[in-house]
Amino acid sequence: MVKNGDREVAAIIQVASAYFKDFHLLLIGVICLATSIEKWNLHKRIALRMVMMVGVNPAWLTLGFMSSTAFLSMWLSNTSTAAMVMPIVEAVVQQIISAEAEVEATQMTYFSGSTNQGLEIDESVDGNETNEKKEKTKPVPGNDAGKTSSKMELEKNSGTGNRYRTKKDHMMCKLMCLCIAYSSTIGGLTTITGTSTNLIFAEHFNTRYPECHCINFGSWFIMSFPAAVIILLLSWVWLQWLFLGFNFKELFKCGKTKTSRQKACAEVIKQEYQKLGPIRYQEIVTLVLFVTMAVLWFTREPGFVTGWSALFSEYPGFATDSTVALLVGLLFFLIPAKRLTKTTPAGETVAFDYSPLITWKEFQSFMPWDIAILVGGGFALADGCEESGLSKWMGNKLSPLGSLPVWLIILISSLLVTSLTEIASNPATITLILPILAPLAEAIHVNPLYILLPSTLSTSFAFLLPVANPPNAIVFSYGHLKVIDMVKAGLGVNIVGLAVVMLGMFTWIAPMFDLHTYPSWAPTISNETMP
């Protein structure tokens, strides 16, 4: 009985340890950073500043929003990034629509509709609008009725709804929504901390192959950054062409006069930025800690030079990315955001307390505990497969796939993962698929990274449906999109993503990890029959 009890206790300890690994410490540190960034509105300042830099042309504006959203998504969760940027985008789009309506209504008043019967400025959705209707909604100069009539015109002139003045305005709303949803996901590909699927892969891989030492923050960034940039640019071109058309000549034309639409857009962005006021002490401290964390991640073990982790060579495996995240994350609870003062009866002002950059209550509201528990269960499942011999059995059963070309195996696994992630959550998909693909790679004697890397990246390509991931659901809730819009646009982005990942695997990624040779750190599975 004692031996059985000891065995049960050991099993409980082993399972419980799966729920608190390096992944969870890294997640805690990253959420501390994200909490402070969102609390002090540093994310808004970064997003608006980047958009202001690219100009107000609709195509460049879209690229600006996509770039700023992707950059924020590298460090924040995809969900919070989309939730933060969408209100700004919605304000810009609505201001553009209303400003252009007022400009056209003013032009109609100036030219007098009764003597200008050939003037057809407004291209309505249904194309059946008459001059008589325009006369009824004509504004009076110097009176607030102009704004009222413009709003009435917005409500009356749409054949599909009461929010859009023209079909082009509706297309622009769709474009802006989708560019935010897709870029918040694409940006997460770039860093290990950008999305939970990357973190799950890194923890699973480093646990299964502890002798590899090839997956860290720096190596992942060098591998995925070019792919993310290419996917982002091609997605921008695809979405622009699909909804508004893509005119290269107009896009790169210099010295062009700004339209009323572009001036209104620039004014809205400028006003939103001015609302933030001058940069504050709390934002500066958050930015410094943010840069410090990123620099320490990059220089821990860069590969081409000796990193600072060599200072702790006596304790191998202790200086990890989670070490950096946890140490910097703790500073957010220690560094004061402001001192609380009080005035004594003698009239002297003294400090009696201080408020930190973030509090534990604020951190808890941001911490995705459900993801932490889900991933812990996935790690426990993977350990169970390994201990029971199920992984080895699956590897033997999958070994006949070794007769297929490697590129075809990669393509099939990537397509399988991309299809599965459209109906299941990304963390659940990667947790389910990793314990299957790793034994497959070992069974066919292929470098595990050759199959695991593209499959992990493909897990994020959930672009087709509103329920595929939270950013899609957030932008869909604004009411500009139909499911068919997202399916058509997402199918193109899915194809672009898979094509770029396949290109990367056979170009710059292969020499980075020496993917064409079976590594010494991976076990060799013999074709033996399991009982």
XYZ file of C-alpha atoms in Angstrom:
531
model
C 0.000 0.000 0.000
C 2.809 2.369 0.837
C 4.499 1.719 -2.488
C 1.246 2.296 -4.365
C 0.672 5.507 -2.409
C 4.177 6.737 -3.213
C 3.590 5.922 -6.874
C 0.334 7.876 -6.888
C 1.970 10.868 -5.196
C 4.793 10.813 -7.749
C 2.246 10.689 -10.588
C 0.313 13.626 -9.112
C 3.509 15.652 -8.785
C 4.468 14.864 -12.374
C 1.048 15.900 -13.722
C 0.878 19.038 -11.567
C 4.316 20.156 -12.768
C 2.940 20.280 -16.325
C 0.660 23.138 -15.239
C 3.552 25.407 -14.224
C 6.358 25.356 -16.744
C 8.578 27.975 -18.361
C 5.653 28.852 -20.614
C 3.553 30.046 -17.676
C 6.333 32.223 -16.239
C 6.961 33.764 -19.648
C 3.239 34.409 -20.066
C 3.058 36.123 -16.666
C 5.922 38.493 -17.543
C 4.464 39.342 -20.942
C 1.009 40.026 -19.455
C 2.599 42.413 -16.923
C 4.071 44.376 -19.843
C 0.789 44.290 -21.794
C -1.195 45.461 -18.748
C 1.025 48.510 -18.269
C 1.051 49.361 -21.989
C -2.750 49.350 -22.159
C -3.296 51.028 -18.779
C -1.193 54.070 -19.688
C -2.343 54.242 -23.353
C 1.133 53.706 -24.770
C -0.404 51.416 -27.399
C -2.619 54.227 -28.704
C 0.320 56.612 -28.931
C 2.379 54.073 -30.901
C -0.497 53.193 -33.254
C -1.525 56.783 -34.009
C 2.065 57.960 -34.452
C 2.803 55.205 -36.963
C -0.385 55.981 -38.901
C 0.478 59.696 -38.980
C 3.844 58.840 -40.494
C 2.463 57.082 -43.588
C 0.062 59.792 -44.745
C -3.661 59.963 -45.431
C -4.031 58.306 -48.839
C -6.595 55.476 -48.322
C -4.142 52.787 -49.474
C -1.276 54.167 -47.385
C -3.640 54.698 -44.459
C -4.623 51.026 -44.614
C -0.958 50.011 -44.676
C -0.274 52.328 -41.744
C -3.011 50.765 -39.640
C -1.853 47.274 -40.616
C 1.792 48.036 -39.736
C 0.981 49.606 -36.371
C -1.452 46.809 -35.497
C 1.086 44.125 -36.460
C 3.802 45.842 -34.406
C 1.576 46.029 -31.318
C 0.535 42.413 -31.800
C 4.178 41.360 -31.553
C 4.051 42.254 -27.848
C 0.358 42.311 -26.918
C -2.241 39.612 -27.418
C -4.015 39.564 -30.780
C -7.346 40.075 -29.043
C -6.392 43.174 -27.058
C -4.628 44.680 -30.094
C -7.717 44.342 -32.297
C -9.975 45.613 -29.509
C -7.759 48.675 -29.045
C -7.263 49.665 -32.692
C -10.799 49.076 -33.999
C -12.449 52.048 -32.194
C -9.803 54.346 -33.696
C -10.373 52.889 -37.164
C -14.148 53.169 -36.793
C -13.880 56.836 -35.781
C -11.639 57.602 -38.761
C -13.925 55.814 -41.242
C -17.125 57.447 -39.976
C -15.523 60.886 -40.000
C -14.380 60.366 -43.599
C -17.893 59.355 -44.696
C -19.620 62.264 -42.951
C -17.003 64.808 -44.080
C -17.317 63.812 -47.716
C -21.128 63.931 -47.475
C -20.971 67.479 -46.099
C -18.529 68.550 -48.819
C -20.792 67.222 -51.561
C -23.907 68.730 -49.971
C -22.137 72.108 -49.799
C -21.149 71.857 -53.458
C -24.758 71.112 -54.389
C -25.918 74.201 -52.477
C -23.280 76.384 -54.115
C -24.199 75.352 -57.639
C -27.977 75.416 -56.882
C -29.610 72.134 -57.710
C -32.438 73.772 -59.750
C -30.010 75.134 -62.357
C -27.552 72.303 -62.235
C -29.639 69.338 -63.250
C -26.674 67.622 -64.875
C -24.631 67.665 -61.685
C -24.402 64.084 -60.414
C -21.849 64.146 -57.609
C -23.387 61.458 -55.443
C -22.958 57.910 -56.697
C -25.536 56.103 -54.600
C -25.566 52.388 -54.097
C -28.825 51.757 -55.901
C -28.249 54.408 -58.594
C -31.908 55.574 -58.505
C -31.535 58.792 -56.542
C -33.237 61.841 -58.128
C -32.512 65.539 -57.996
C -35.774 65.986 -56.123
C -34.448 63.911 -53.229
C -31.216 65.939 -53.223
C -33.266 69.159 -52.992
C -35.044 67.852 -49.910
C -31.777 67.162 -48.106
C -30.006 70.350 -49.235
C -28.282 72.165 -46.302
C -28.721 75.851 -45.533
C -25.448 77.792 -45.172
C -24.768 79.094 -41.696
C -27.292 76.741 -40.132
C -26.934 73.449 -38.242
C -29.498 71.975 -40.594
C -26.646 71.204 -42.954
C -25.264 68.607 -40.604
C -28.710 67.176 -40.001
C -29.453 66.875 -43.685
C -26.076 65.208 -44.279
C -26.944 62.588 -41.701
C -30.335 62.093 -43.335
C -28.597 61.638 -46.665
C -26.328 58.990 -45.175
C -29.372 57.109 -43.955
C -31.413 57.388 -47.168
C -28.892 56.892 -49.915
C -27.840 53.324 -49.234
C -29.607 50.463 -50.942
C -28.143 47.837 -48.581
C -28.297 49.611 -45.242
C -28.533 53.020 -43.610
C -24.884 53.559 -42.698
C -23.143 54.133 -46.033
C -23.493 56.971 -48.523
C -21.969 55.025 -51.408
C -20.906 51.507 -52.193
C -17.277 52.656 -52.060
C -17.762 53.786 -48.443
C -19.123 50.343 -47.566
C -16.148 48.682 -49.263
C -13.754 50.908 -47.327
C -15.399 49.921 -44.031
C -14.992 46.242 -44.922
C -11.375 46.786 -45.927
C -10.462 48.590 -42.711
C -12.106 45.940 -40.523
C -10.383 43.026 -42.231
C -6.984 44.704 -42.323
C -7.109 45.092 -38.514
C -8.257 41.501 -37.930
C -5.629 39.974 -40.213
C -2.680 42.193 -39.265
C -3.248 41.568 -35.533
C -2.838 37.852 -36.276
C 0.071 38.243 -38.721
C 2.012 40.389 -36.245
C 1.760 37.648 -33.635
C 3.789 35.320 -35.870
C 6.909 37.437 -35.430
C 7.846 36.761 -31.811
C 7.599 33.780 -29.491
C 5.539 35.924 -27.118
C 3.319 37.280 -29.913
C 0.754 34.506 -29.678
C 0.051 31.616 -27.350
C 0.612 29.021 -30.101
C 4.241 30.126 -30.470
C 4.755 29.835 -26.728
C 3.158 26.389 -26.638
C 5.384 25.188 -29.477
C 8.556 26.532 -27.839
C 7.760 24.887 -24.502
C 6.747 21.572 -26.090
C 9.780 21.493 -28.376
C 12.320 22.425 -25.692
C 10.816 19.840 -23.342
C 10.850 17.053 -25.935
C 14.286 17.956 -27.339
C 16.222 19.518 -24.436
C 19.580 19.141 -26.207
C 18.612 21.278 -29.203
C 19.085 24.838 -27.813
C 18.029 26.271 -31.175
C 14.631 27.808 -30.431
C 14.760 31.097 -28.532
C 13.455 34.618 -28.913
C 16.221 35.747 -31.283
C 16.220 32.718 -33.603
C 12.422 32.759 -33.841
C 12.398 36.461 -34.734
C 15.035 36.059 -37.455
C 13.097 33.114 -38.874
C 9.569 34.550 -38.805
C 10.035 38.299 -39.302
C 10.704 38.108 -43.079
C 7.722 35.776 -43.515
C 5.422 38.068 -41.511
C 6.502 41.149 -43.502
C 5.906 39.402 -46.845
C 2.501 38.059 -45.715
C 1.514 41.508 -44.422
C 2.428 43.290 -47.671
C 0.787 40.694 -49.918
C -2.334 40.704 -47.737
C -2.456 44.498 -48.020
C -2.295 44.283 -51.813
C -4.924 41.500 -51.886
C -7.404 43.305 -49.612
C -6.879 46.616 -51.385
C -7.481 45.019 -54.796
C -10.477 43.009 -53.581
C -12.412 45.923 -52.079
C -11.159 49.201 -53.603
C -8.972 48.256 -56.544
C -5.222 48.740 -56.636
C -3.865 51.522 -58.850
C -0.047 51.546 -58.621
C 0.193 54.718 -60.717
C -2.072 56.681 -58.374
C -0.496 55.153 -55.287
C 3.032 56.370 -56.009
C 2.097 59.662 -57.656
C 3.953 62.546 -55.988
C 2.695 66.079 -55.367
C -0.973 65.129 -55.571
C -3.466 67.491 -53.891
C -5.212 66.002 -50.860
C -8.925 65.313 -51.254
C -11.570 66.240 -48.685
C -11.642 62.597 -47.633
C -7.898 62.554 -46.952
C -7.971 65.892 -45.104
C -10.800 64.664 -42.878
C -8.916 61.460 -42.143
C -5.724 63.314 -41.242
C -7.677 65.652 -38.974
C -9.315 62.786 -37.061
C -6.003 61.020 -36.485
C -4.384 64.284 -35.400
C -7.217 65.006 -32.950
C -7.045 61.483 -31.507
C -3.300 61.882 -30.973
C -3.679 65.327 -29.380
C -6.187 63.901 -26.897
C -3.360 61.820 -25.438
C -1.440 65.001 -24.536
C 2.340 65.064 -24.025
C 4.022 61.782 -23.202
C 3.839 61.073 -19.480
C 6.281 59.670 -16.956
C 4.363 56.375 -16.739
C 4.525 55.895 -20.509
C 8.270 56.605 -20.546
C 8.955 54.053 -17.802
C 6.784 51.456 -19.546
C 8.581 52.106 -22.832
C 12.006 51.775 -21.170
C 11.041 48.453 -19.555
C 9.546 47.305 -22.863
C 12.789 48.035 -24.743
C 14.864 46.504 -21.931
C 12.885 43.264 -22.074
C 13.220 43.046 -25.868
C 16.980 43.740 -25.807
C 17.572 41.137 -23.086
C 15.585 38.584 -25.076
C 17.578 39.225 -28.248
C 20.989 39.174 -26.534
C 20.443 36.186 -24.239
C 21.659 33.643 -26.772
C 21.807 35.244 -30.237
C 23.825 32.407 -31.783
C 26.303 34.394 -33.894
C 27.947 35.878 -30.747
C 28.128 34.862 -27.099
C 25.093 36.078 -25.187
C 24.762 37.212 -21.584
C 23.444 33.771 -20.586
C 27.101 32.615 -20.682
C 27.593 34.546 -17.422
C 25.522 31.832 -15.735
C 27.226 28.838 -17.336
C 27.408 27.137 -13.929
C 23.610 26.944 -13.945
C 22.667 25.674 -17.425
C 19.028 26.043 -18.353
C 18.234 28.606 -15.683
C 18.727 31.798 -17.747
C 15.830 31.536 -20.209
C 13.450 33.957 -21.893
C 11.036 33.434 -19.015
C 13.740 34.602 -16.579
C 13.878 37.948 -18.368
C 10.103 38.252 -18.623
C 9.547 37.477 -14.946
C 12.262 39.824 -13.638
C 11.159 42.758 -15.783
C 7.517 41.914 -15.092
C 8.092 42.196 -11.335
C 9.432 45.727 -11.824
C 5.978 46.857 -12.955
C 4.715 46.053 -9.435
C 7.630 47.878 -7.760
C 8.240 51.067 -9.757
C 5.898 53.826 -8.553
C 3.507 55.381 -11.040
C 2.795 58.292 -8.715
C 3.290 59.220 -5.092
C 0.293 59.804 -2.874
C 0.725 62.854 -0.664
C -1.175 64.486 2.151
C -0.986 67.832 3.907
C -0.224 67.830 7.628
C -1.960 70.219 10.062
C 1.217 72.292 9.977
C 0.727 72.809 6.224
C 3.574 70.499 5.182
C 3.055 68.144 2.242
C 4.412 64.640 2.874
C 4.367 61.402 0.883
C 2.606 58.573 2.676
C 2.113 55.956 -0.049
C 2.692 55.254 -3.725
C 0.801 53.532 -6.512
C 2.770 51.080 -8.711
C 2.633 51.023 -12.508
C 0.197 48.104 -12.309
C -1.645 46.443 -9.442
C -2.316 42.759 -8.886
C -6.024 43.295 -9.554
C -5.268 44.887 -12.939
C -2.869 42.076 -13.797
C -5.475 39.440 -12.935
C -8.032 41.060 -15.229
C -5.588 40.734 -18.155
C -4.114 37.316 -17.340
C -5.652 34.572 -19.546
C -5.927 31.899 -16.883
C -8.050 29.737 -19.166
C -5.200 29.564 -21.700
C -2.698 28.747 -18.941
C -4.841 25.828 -17.723
C -5.587 24.607 -21.264
C -1.889 24.581 -22.150
C -1.012 22.860 -18.875
C -3.454 20.098 -19.750
C -1.849 19.822 -23.180
C 1.607 19.421 -21.644
C 0.271 16.763 -19.262
C -1.304 14.939 -22.221
C 1.985 15.071 -24.135
C 3.863 13.691 -21.120
C 1.292 10.900 -20.820
C 1.733 9.975 -24.493
C 5.498 9.822 -24.010
C 5.447 7.803 -20.780
C 2.853 5.290 -22.011
C 4.626 4.683 -25.312
C 1.715 6.060 -27.353
C 4.021 8.552 -29.122
C 6.355 5.778 -30.164
C 3.439 3.651 -31.383
C 2.034 6.536 -33.440
C 5.467 7.130 -34.928
C 5.695 3.537 -36.086
C 2.203 3.639 -37.601
C 2.978 6.865 -39.478
C 6.345 5.712 -40.838
C 4.876 4.672 -44.258
C 4.409 8.394 -44.954
C 8.189 8.540 -45.349
C 7.737 7.415 -48.945
C 6.155 10.796 -49.785
C 8.304 13.825 -50.697
C 9.103 16.016 -47.684
C 7.506 19.101 -49.241
C 4.244 17.200 -49.693
C 4.253 16.041 -46.062
C 4.807 19.649 -44.945
C 2.024 20.906 -47.204
C -0.456 18.252 -46.052
C 0.268 18.870 -42.360
C 0.018 22.658 -42.832
C -3.291 22.368 -44.682
C -4.619 20.025 -42.003
C -3.677 22.434 -39.230
C -5.061 25.468 -41.098
C -8.385 23.702 -41.664
C -8.632 22.511 -38.063
C -7.875 25.930 -36.581
C -10.874 27.442 -38.399
C -13.261 25.464 -36.193
C -11.147 24.996 -33.041
C -9.176 27.503 -30.982
C -5.533 28.022 -31.931
C -4.137 26.819 -28.552
C -6.307 23.705 -28.658
C -5.223 22.955 -32.231
C -1.497 23.256 -31.565
C -1.813 21.311 -28.297
C -3.541 18.471 -30.148
C -1.300 18.393 -33.212
C 2.229 18.654 -31.739
C 2.251 15.226 -30.016
C 1.277 13.690 -33.387
C 3.618 15.549 -35.739
C 6.768 15.179 -33.609
C 6.668 11.342 -33.667
C 5.844 11.508 -37.375
C 9.038 13.458 -38.092
C 11.092 11.028 -36.022
C 9.494 8.018 -37.715
C 10.305 9.201 -41.247
C 13.765 10.359 -40.127
C 13.220 14.044 -40.951
C 14.389 16.985 -38.842
C 11.393 17.631 -36.509
C 11.663 21.373 -37.118
C 10.994 20.747 -40.815
C 7.407 19.731 -40.005
C 6.753 21.445 -36.665
C 7.720 24.994 -37.712
C 5.378 25.376 -40.719
C 2.573 23.634 -38.837
C 2.970 26.000 -35.886
C 2.936 29.081 -38.126
C -0.074 27.714 -40.019
C -2.008 27.384 -36.757
C -2.340 31.181 -36.744
C -3.910 31.299 -40.220
C -7.490 31.393 -38.922
C -8.812 33.994 -41.355
C -11.962 32.471 -42.862
C -14.704 32.671 -40.230
C -15.753 35.154 -37.529
C -15.540 32.390 -34.912
C -12.066 31.257 -35.992
C -10.286 33.591 -33.573
C -11.129 36.565 -31.289
C -9.833 39.365 -33.619
C -12.178 38.136 -36.364
C -15.102 38.175 -33.949
C -14.244 41.679 -32.715
C -14.209 43.293 -36.161
C -17.280 41.299 -37.236
C -19.233 42.728 -34.302
C -19.029 46.234 -35.824
C -21.601 45.172 -38.419
C -19.766 46.124 -41.623
C -19.014 42.557 -42.716
C -20.925 39.494 -43.814
C -19.584 35.970 -43.404
C -19.086 35.671 -47.167
C -16.884 38.813 -47.139
C -14.606 37.270 -44.556
C -14.507 33.919 -46.356
C -13.549 35.484 -49.711
C -10.879 37.722 -48.208
C -9.615 35.102 -45.754
C -9.201 32.449 -48.429
C -6.752 34.675 -50.286
C -4.810 35.505 -47.114
C -4.698 31.799 -46.181
C -3.209 30.932 -49.575
C -0.693 33.773 -49.268
C 0.301 32.648 -45.770
C 0.793 28.996 -46.706
C 2.744 29.932 -49.857
C 5.092 32.259 -47.949
C 5.671 29.689 -45.190
C 6.495 27.011 -47.778
C 8.845 29.454 -49.526
C 10.564 30.276 -46.247
C 11.020 26.627 -45.295
C 12.993 25.926 -48.477
C 14.997 29.192 -48.567
C 16.184 31.147 -45.531
C 14.809 28.869 -42.771
C 16.447 25.636 -44.003
C 20.076 26.813 -43.602
C 19.268 28.530 -40.290
C 18.417 25.229 -38.574
C 20.215 22.823 -40.959
C 16.875 21.219 -41.790
C 18.193 18.896 -44.512
C 20.036 16.650 -42.020
C 18.577 14.548 -39.226
C 19.935 16.105 -35.999
C 21.758 14.305 -33.215
C 19.401 15.789 -30.604
C 16.403 13.903 -32.064
C 15.870 10.230 -31.150
C 15.965 7.459 -33.717
C 12.793 5.360 -33.781
C 13.145 1.763 -34.873
C 10.235 0.102 -36.656
C 9.276 -2.204 -33.832
C 5.767 -3.321 -32.980
C 4.359 -2.058 -29.702
C 2.319 -4.468 -27.538
